[in-house]
Backbone as a chain_set.jsonl record, in Angstrom:
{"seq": "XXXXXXXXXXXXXXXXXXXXXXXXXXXXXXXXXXXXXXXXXXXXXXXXXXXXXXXXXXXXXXXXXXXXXXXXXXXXXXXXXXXXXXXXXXXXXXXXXXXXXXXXXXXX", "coords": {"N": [[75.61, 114.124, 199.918], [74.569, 113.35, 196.724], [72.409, 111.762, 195.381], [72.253, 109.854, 191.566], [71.799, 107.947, 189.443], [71.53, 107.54, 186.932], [71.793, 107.175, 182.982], [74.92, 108.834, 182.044], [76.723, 111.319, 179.892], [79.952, 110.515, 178.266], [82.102, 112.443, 179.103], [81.393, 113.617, 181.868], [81.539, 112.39, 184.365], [84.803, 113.323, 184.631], [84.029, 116.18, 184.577], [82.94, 116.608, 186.65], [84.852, 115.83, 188.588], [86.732, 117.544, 188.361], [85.494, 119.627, 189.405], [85.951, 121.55, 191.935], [86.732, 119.464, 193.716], [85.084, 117.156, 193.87], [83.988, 114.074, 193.851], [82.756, 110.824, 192.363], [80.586, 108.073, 191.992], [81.174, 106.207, 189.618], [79.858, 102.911, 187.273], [79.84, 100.464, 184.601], [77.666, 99.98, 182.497], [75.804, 96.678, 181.314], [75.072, 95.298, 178.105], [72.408, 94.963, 178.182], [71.426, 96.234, 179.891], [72.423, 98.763, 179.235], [71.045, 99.444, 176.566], [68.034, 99.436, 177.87], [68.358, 101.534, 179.114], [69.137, 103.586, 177.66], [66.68, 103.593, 176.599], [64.856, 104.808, 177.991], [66.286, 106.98, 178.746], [66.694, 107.789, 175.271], [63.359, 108.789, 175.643], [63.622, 110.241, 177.712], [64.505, 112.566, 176.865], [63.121, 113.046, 174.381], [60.89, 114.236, 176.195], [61.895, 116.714, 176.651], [62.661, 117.932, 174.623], [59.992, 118.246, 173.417], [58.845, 120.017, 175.154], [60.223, 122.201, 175.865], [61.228, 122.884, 172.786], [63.906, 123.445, 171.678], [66.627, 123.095, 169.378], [68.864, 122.002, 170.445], [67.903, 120.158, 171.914], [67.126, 118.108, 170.337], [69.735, 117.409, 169.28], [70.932, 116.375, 171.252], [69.034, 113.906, 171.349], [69.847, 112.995, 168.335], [72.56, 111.937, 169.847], [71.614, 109.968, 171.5], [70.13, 108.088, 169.983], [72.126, 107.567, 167.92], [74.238, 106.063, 169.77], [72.279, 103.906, 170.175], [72.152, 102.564, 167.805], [74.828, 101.825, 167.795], [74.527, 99.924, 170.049], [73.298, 98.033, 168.612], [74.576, 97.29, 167.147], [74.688, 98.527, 164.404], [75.612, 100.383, 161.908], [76.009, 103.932, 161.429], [76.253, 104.713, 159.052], [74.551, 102.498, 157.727], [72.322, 102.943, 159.041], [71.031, 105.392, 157.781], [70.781, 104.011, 155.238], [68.97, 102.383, 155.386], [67.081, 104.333, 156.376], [66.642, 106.04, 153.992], [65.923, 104.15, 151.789], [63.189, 103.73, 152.948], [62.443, 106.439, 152.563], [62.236, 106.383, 149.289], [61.006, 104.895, 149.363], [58.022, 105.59, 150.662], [58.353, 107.838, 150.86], [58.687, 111.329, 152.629], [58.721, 113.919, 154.882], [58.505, 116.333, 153.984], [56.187, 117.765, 152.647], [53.963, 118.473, 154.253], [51.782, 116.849, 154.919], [48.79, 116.246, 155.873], [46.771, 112.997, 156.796], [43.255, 112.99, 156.463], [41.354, 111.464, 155.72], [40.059, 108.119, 155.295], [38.481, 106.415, 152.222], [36.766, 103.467, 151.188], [35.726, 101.499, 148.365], [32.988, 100.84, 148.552], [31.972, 102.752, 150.429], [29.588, 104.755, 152.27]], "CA": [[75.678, 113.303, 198.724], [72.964, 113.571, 195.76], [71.706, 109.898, 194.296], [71.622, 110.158, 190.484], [71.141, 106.876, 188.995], [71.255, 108.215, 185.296], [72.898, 107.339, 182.006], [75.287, 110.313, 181.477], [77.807, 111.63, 179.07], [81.258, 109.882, 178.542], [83.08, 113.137, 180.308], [80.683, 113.901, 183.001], [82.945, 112.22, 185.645], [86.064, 114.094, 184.436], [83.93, 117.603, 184.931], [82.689, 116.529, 187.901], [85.992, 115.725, 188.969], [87.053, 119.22, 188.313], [84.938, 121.091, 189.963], [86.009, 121.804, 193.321], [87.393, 118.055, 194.576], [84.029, 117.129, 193.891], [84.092, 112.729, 193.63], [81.715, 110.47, 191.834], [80.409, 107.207, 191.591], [80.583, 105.016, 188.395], [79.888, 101.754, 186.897], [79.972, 100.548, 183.135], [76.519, 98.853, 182.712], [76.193, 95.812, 180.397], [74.333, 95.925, 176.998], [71.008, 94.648, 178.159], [71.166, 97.421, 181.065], [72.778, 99.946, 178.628], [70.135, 99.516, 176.077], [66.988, 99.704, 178.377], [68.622, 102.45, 179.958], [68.889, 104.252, 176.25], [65.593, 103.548, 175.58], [64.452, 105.492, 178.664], [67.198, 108.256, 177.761], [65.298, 109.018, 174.522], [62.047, 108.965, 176.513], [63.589, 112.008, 178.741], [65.621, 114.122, 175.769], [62.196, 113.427, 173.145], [59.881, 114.921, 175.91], [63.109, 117.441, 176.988], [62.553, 118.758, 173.425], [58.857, 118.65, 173.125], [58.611, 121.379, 176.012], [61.305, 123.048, 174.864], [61.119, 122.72, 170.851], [65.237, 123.862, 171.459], [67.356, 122.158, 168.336], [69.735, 121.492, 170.878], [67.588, 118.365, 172.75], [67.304, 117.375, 169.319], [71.038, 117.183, 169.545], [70.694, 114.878, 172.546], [68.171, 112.851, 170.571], [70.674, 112.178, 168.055], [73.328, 111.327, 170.179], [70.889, 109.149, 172.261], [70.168, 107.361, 168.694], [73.587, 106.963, 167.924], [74.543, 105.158, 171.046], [71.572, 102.958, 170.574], [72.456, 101.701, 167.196], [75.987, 100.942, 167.88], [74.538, 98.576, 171.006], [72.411, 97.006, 167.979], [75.616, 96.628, 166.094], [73.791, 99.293, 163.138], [76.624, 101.504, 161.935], [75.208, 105.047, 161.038], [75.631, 104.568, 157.314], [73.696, 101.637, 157.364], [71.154, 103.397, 159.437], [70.977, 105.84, 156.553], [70.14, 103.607, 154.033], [67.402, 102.277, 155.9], [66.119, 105.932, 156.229], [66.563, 106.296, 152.198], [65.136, 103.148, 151.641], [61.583, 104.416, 153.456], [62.136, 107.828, 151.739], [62.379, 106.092, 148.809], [59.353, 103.999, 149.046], [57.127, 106.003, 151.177], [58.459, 109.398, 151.301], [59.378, 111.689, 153.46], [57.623, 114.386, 155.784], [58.445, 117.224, 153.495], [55.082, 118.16, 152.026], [53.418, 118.789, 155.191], [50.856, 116.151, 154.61], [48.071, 115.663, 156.89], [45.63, 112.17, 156.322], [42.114, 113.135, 157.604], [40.32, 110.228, 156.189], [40.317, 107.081, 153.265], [37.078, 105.43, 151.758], [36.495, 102.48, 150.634], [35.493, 101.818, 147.654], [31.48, 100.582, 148.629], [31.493, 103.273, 151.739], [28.426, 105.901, 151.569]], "C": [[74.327, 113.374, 198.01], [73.129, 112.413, 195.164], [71.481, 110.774, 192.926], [71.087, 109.329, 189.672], [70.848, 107.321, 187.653], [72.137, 107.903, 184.613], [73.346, 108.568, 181.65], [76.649, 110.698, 180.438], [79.189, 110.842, 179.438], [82.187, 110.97, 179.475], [82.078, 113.614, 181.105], [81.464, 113.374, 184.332], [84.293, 113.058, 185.629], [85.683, 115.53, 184.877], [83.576, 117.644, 186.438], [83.691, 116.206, 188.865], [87.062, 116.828, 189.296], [86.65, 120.031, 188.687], [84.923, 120.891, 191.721], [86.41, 120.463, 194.29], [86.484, 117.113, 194.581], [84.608, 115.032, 193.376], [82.246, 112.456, 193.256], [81.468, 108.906, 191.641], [80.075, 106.56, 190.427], [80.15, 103.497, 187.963], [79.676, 101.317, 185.625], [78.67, 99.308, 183.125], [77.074, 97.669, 181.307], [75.092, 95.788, 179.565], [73.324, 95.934, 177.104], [70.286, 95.956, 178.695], [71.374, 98.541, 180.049], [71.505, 100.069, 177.527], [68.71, 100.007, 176.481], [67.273, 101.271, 179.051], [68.768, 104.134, 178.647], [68.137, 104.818, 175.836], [64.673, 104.69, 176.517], [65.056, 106.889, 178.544], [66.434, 108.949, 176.628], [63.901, 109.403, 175.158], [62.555, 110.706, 177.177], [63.711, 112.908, 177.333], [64.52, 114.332, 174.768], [61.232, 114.665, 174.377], [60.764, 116.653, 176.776], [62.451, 118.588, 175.462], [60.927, 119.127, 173.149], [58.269, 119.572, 173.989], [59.152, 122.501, 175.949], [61.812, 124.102, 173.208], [62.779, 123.712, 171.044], [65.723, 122.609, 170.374], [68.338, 121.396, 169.408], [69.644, 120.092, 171.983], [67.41, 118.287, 171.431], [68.41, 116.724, 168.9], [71.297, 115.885, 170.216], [69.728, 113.662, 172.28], [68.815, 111.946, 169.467], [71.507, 111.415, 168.338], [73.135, 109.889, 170.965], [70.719, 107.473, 170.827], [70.933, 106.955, 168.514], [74.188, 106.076, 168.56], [73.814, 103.743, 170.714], [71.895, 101.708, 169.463], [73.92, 101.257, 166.758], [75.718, 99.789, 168.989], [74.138, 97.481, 169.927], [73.85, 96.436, 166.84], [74.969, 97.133, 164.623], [74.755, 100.472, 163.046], [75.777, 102.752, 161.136], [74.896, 105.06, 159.454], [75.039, 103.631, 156.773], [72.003, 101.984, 157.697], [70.42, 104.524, 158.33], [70.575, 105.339, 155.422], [69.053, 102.912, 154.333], [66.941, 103.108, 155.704], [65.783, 106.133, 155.18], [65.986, 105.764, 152.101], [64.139, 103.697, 152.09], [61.341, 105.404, 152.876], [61.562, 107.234, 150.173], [60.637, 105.397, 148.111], [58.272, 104.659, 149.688], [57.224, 107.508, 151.207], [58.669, 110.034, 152.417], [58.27, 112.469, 154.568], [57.246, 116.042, 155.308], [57.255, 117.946, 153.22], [53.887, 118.743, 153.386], [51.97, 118.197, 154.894], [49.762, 115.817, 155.222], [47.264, 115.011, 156.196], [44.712, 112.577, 157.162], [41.619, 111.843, 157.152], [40.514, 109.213, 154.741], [39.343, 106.197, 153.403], [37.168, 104.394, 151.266], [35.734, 102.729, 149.564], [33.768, 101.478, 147.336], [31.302, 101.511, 149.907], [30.356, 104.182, 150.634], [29.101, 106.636, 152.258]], "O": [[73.229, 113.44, 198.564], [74.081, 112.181, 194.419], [70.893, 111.853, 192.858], [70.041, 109.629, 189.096], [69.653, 107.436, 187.382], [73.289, 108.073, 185.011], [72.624, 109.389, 181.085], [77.606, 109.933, 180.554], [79.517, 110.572, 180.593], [82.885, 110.557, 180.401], [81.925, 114.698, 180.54], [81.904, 114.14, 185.189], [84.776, 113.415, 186.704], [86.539, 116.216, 185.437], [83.877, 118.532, 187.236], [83.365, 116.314, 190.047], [87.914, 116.918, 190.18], [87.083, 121.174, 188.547], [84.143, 120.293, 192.463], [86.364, 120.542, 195.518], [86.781, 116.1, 195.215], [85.556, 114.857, 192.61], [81.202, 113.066, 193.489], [82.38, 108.412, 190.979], [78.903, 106.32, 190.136], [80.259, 102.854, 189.007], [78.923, 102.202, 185.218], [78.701, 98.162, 183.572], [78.097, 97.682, 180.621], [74.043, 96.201, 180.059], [72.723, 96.726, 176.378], [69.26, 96.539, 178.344], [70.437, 99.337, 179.985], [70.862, 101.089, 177.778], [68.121, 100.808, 175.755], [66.355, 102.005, 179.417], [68.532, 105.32, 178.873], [68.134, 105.838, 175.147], [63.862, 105.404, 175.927], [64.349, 107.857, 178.264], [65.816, 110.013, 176.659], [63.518, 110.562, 175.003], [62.037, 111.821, 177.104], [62.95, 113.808, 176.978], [64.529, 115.405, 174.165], [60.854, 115.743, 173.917], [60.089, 117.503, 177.357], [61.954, 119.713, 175.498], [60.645, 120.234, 172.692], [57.161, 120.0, 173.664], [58.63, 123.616, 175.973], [62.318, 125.156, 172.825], [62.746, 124.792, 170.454], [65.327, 121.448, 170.468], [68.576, 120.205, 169.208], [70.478, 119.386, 172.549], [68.352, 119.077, 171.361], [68.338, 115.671, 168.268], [71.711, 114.785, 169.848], [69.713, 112.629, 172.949], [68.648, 110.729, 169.383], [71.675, 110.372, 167.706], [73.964, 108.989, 171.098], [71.108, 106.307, 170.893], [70.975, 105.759, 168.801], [74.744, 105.191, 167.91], [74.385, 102.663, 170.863], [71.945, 100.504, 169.714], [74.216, 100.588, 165.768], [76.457, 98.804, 168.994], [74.447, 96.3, 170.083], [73.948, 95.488, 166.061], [74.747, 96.291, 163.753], [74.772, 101.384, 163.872], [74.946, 102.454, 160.278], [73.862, 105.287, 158.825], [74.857, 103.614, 155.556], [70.966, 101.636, 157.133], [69.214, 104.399, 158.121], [70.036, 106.055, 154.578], [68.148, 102.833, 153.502], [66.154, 103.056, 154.759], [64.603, 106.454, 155.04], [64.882, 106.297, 152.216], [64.014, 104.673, 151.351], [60.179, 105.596, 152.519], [60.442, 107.627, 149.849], [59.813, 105.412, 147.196], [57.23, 104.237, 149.185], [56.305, 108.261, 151.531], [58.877, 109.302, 153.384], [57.269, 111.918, 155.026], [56.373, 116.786, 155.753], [57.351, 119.074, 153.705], [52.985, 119.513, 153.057], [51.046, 118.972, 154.646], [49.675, 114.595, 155.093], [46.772, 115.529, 155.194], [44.932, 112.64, 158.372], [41.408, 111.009, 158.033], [40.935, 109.473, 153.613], [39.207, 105.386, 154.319], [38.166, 104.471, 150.549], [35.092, 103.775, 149.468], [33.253, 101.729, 146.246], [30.392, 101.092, 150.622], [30.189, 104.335, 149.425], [28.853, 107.841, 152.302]]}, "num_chains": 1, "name": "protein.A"}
């Protein structure tokens, strides 16, 4: 038997079920658990992708996202107009902007 102790995909029991007689332990956490357990989720799949730089943990970053703001009760097209909204007022990341430094207006 292998311990996994991991949030995993909705069919991950069904494949694992299929392969070879193979059984699995589940349990359906509850939102507090599912949330913290989310938040550690993006933690793996952001630094999954930052070793990587594959689009496809970026994939798993969205879906990780997704998940998180249906626990918050944040339907995607609301999450969207948040995003606009900031574009909107602050902009985006397009320009490839780097700040090195900002003066005051009595600095030497």
């Amino acid at each position: 038997m292998k311990i996994y102790n991991k949030l995993v995909r909705d069919k991950i029991p069904e494949i694992i079920a299929g392969d070879n007689g193979k059984t699995c332990v589940t349990r359906i956490m509850e939102d507090d658990e599912y949330l913290e357990t989310l938040n550690t989720k993006m933690k793996e799949e952001l630094k999954e992708y930052l070793e990587s730089g594959e689009v496809e943990e970026l994939a798993d970053l969205e879906e990780v996202l997704r998940a998180i703001l249906d626990v918050k009760g944040v339907s995607y097209e609301e999450f969207e107009k948040i995003r606009n909204s900031k574009v909107e007022k602050r902009g985006a990341f397009k320009k490839k902007i780097f700040l090195e430094s900002v003066s005051e207006k009595n600095d030497k």
